[in-house]
Amino acid sequence: MTRNKRGIMLLLMLLFAAGTYAQRVAHMRINEVLVINEDNFVDDYGKRNGWIELYNNSAGTVNIGGCYLTDDPNNPRKYPIPKGDVLTKIPPGQHVLFWADDLASRGTFHVNFKLDPDRENYIALYDADGKTLVDEIIIPAGQKPDVSYGRKVDGNEDWTVLAKVTPSTNNLTLDTNEKIENFQVNDSLGIGMTITAMAVVFIGLILLYLAFKLVGRTAIKMTTRRAQQAGVENIPARGHTEDGAILAAIAAALYEVTEDVHDIESTVLTIHKVTRRYSPWSSKIYSMREQLKK
């Protein structure tokens, strides 16, 4: 790549970055202003003064360091916002508060002018060139103490006297729960909620019962199929009981299996029923005494 091409690419990248920065700064908005602060929010020094809230209405983080705030349309560079402060990087949809206390020596967010409660107050935000107007507003005279003037919805155009002062947060906040209010109106005794809760519980129990029953049947079928594949026939039905002799034989065989006596087919147990009822051990001839020969 030649030197000229590199220079052109670098210039394009710088222009793109500058355009992106300018576009993001252009989305900053003066969002809310409190002129008279008698019993409201205090600053980091514990003092009460008027304040100006800015809002980032863009989808990216905006660094307002180097921009200007002013209360004088003839002096757009009245308060230069310091550069290098990490707190001047405003995330998307977030706010930043500047104190109008005429004490700029107290930090980045303390401007060098105050708001006048006896007249209209002009407030403007300028870009870093000191010429490009980003946003401006005229606060009407006659503001009441501890009542702010701001946008109805953050970043929108409509301004109004806000019923609730919301520094560094959304101007429109929900203090009530619509669902709870509907229940209070339509089901004040809670009968409907109780029935609904009980129905949910019983339906859950029924579903659990059906699920366990299905799992049990499936397990029985799988066990039967595996036994048939292993060559076991005449599997007793569920609930069928065998006599004590068979159970004893099964127990003994299982014990032998666990002791590793069988060399092959240690896991298969076959029991053949003896059809012969006669046993020589029960014959009478073995219970009679032989007479002595004279």
Short mmCIF file of N, CA and C in Angstrom, two decimals, residues 8 13 31 35 39 102 113 119-120 136 142 151-152 158 160 174 211 225 230-231 241 267 279 288:
data_model
loop_
_atom_site.label_atom_id
_atom_site.label_comp_id
_atom_site.label_asym_id
_atom_site.label_seq_id
_atom_site.Cartn_x
_atom_site.Cartn_y
_atom_site.Cartn_z
N ILE A 8 -4.98 8.68 2.65
CA ILE A 8 -6.40 8.84 2.33
C ILE A 8 -7.27 8.01 3.27
N MET A 13 -10.97 7.71 7.94
CA MET A 13 -11.29 7.21 9.27
C MET A 13 -11.50 8.35 10.25
N ASN A 31 -32.89 18.45 29.44
CA ASN A 31 -34.04 17.61 29.75
C ASN A 31 -34.92 18.14 30.87
N VAL A 35 -35.13 25.85 38.89
CA VAL A 35 -34.62 27.21 39.09
C VAL A 35 -34.46 27.52 40.57
N ASP A 39 -35.86 23.14 49.13
CA ASP A 39 -35.90 21.91 49.94
C ASP A 39 -35.83 20.70 49.02
N ASP A 102 -22.66 29.08 40.13
CA ASP A 102 -21.61 30.07 39.86
C ASP A 102 -20.33 29.77 40.65
N PHE A 113 -22.41 30.12 36.32
CA PHE A 113 -23.53 31.07 36.31
C PHE A 113 -24.65 30.51 37.18
N ARG A 119 -36.82 36.15 36.51
CA ARG A 119 -36.97 36.42 35.08
C ARG A 119 -36.85 35.12 34.29
N GLU A 120 -37.02 35.23 32.97
CA GLU A 120 -36.81 34.08 32.12
C GLU A 120 -35.33 33.68 32.13
N GLU A 136 -31.36 24.19 23.09
CA GLU A 136 -31.60 25.40 23.88
C GLU A 136 -33.03 25.41 24.39
N GLY A 142 -41.35 33.11 36.84
CA GLY A 142 -42.38 32.75 37.81
C GLY A 142 -42.36 31.29 38.21
N ARG A 151 -39.11 18.20 30.12
CA ARG A 151 -39.83 17.51 29.07
C ARG A 151 -40.79 16.49 29.67
N LYS A 152 -41.95 16.33 29.03
CA LYS A 152 -42.93 15.37 29.53
C LYS A 152 -42.35 13.96 29.52
N ASP A 158 -42.01 18.21 23.96
CA ASP A 158 -42.98 18.92 24.80
C ASP A 158 -42.43 19.18 26.19
N THR A 160 -43.10 21.01 30.10
CA THR A 160 -44.19 21.31 31.02
C THR A 160 -43.63 21.43 32.43
N LEU A 174 -43.57 5.69 36.87
CA LEU A 174 -44.82 5.06 37.28
C LEU A 174 -44.74 4.75 38.77
N ALA A 211 -48.40 -37.47 35.05
CA ALA A 211 -47.02 -37.66 34.60
C ALA A 211 -46.37 -38.86 35.29
N ARG A 225 -40.31 -55.95 28.53
CA ARG A 225 -39.69 -56.17 27.24
C ARG A 225 -38.25 -56.68 27.40
N ALA A 230 -34.42 -61.38 27.39
CA ALA A 230 -33.45 -62.22 28.10
C ALA A 230 -33.89 -63.67 28.17
N GLY A 231 -35.10 -64.01 27.66
CA GLY A 231 -35.56 -65.39 27.64
C GLY A 231 -36.39 -65.79 28.83
N THR A 241 -48.79 -62.93 44.00
CA THR A 241 -47.89 -63.36 45.07
C THR A 241 -47.56 -64.83 44.89
N THR A 267 -26.84 -63.40 35.76
CA THR A 267 -27.95 -62.46 35.95
C THR A 267 -29.28 -63.04 35.54
N SER A 279 -42.39 -87.77 46.84
CA SER A 279 -41.02 -87.59 47.30
C SER A 279 -40.63 -88.78 48.17
N MET A 288 -40.94 -96.50 59.26
CA MET A 288 -41.25 -97.70 60.02
C MET A 288 -39.98 -98.36 60.51
#
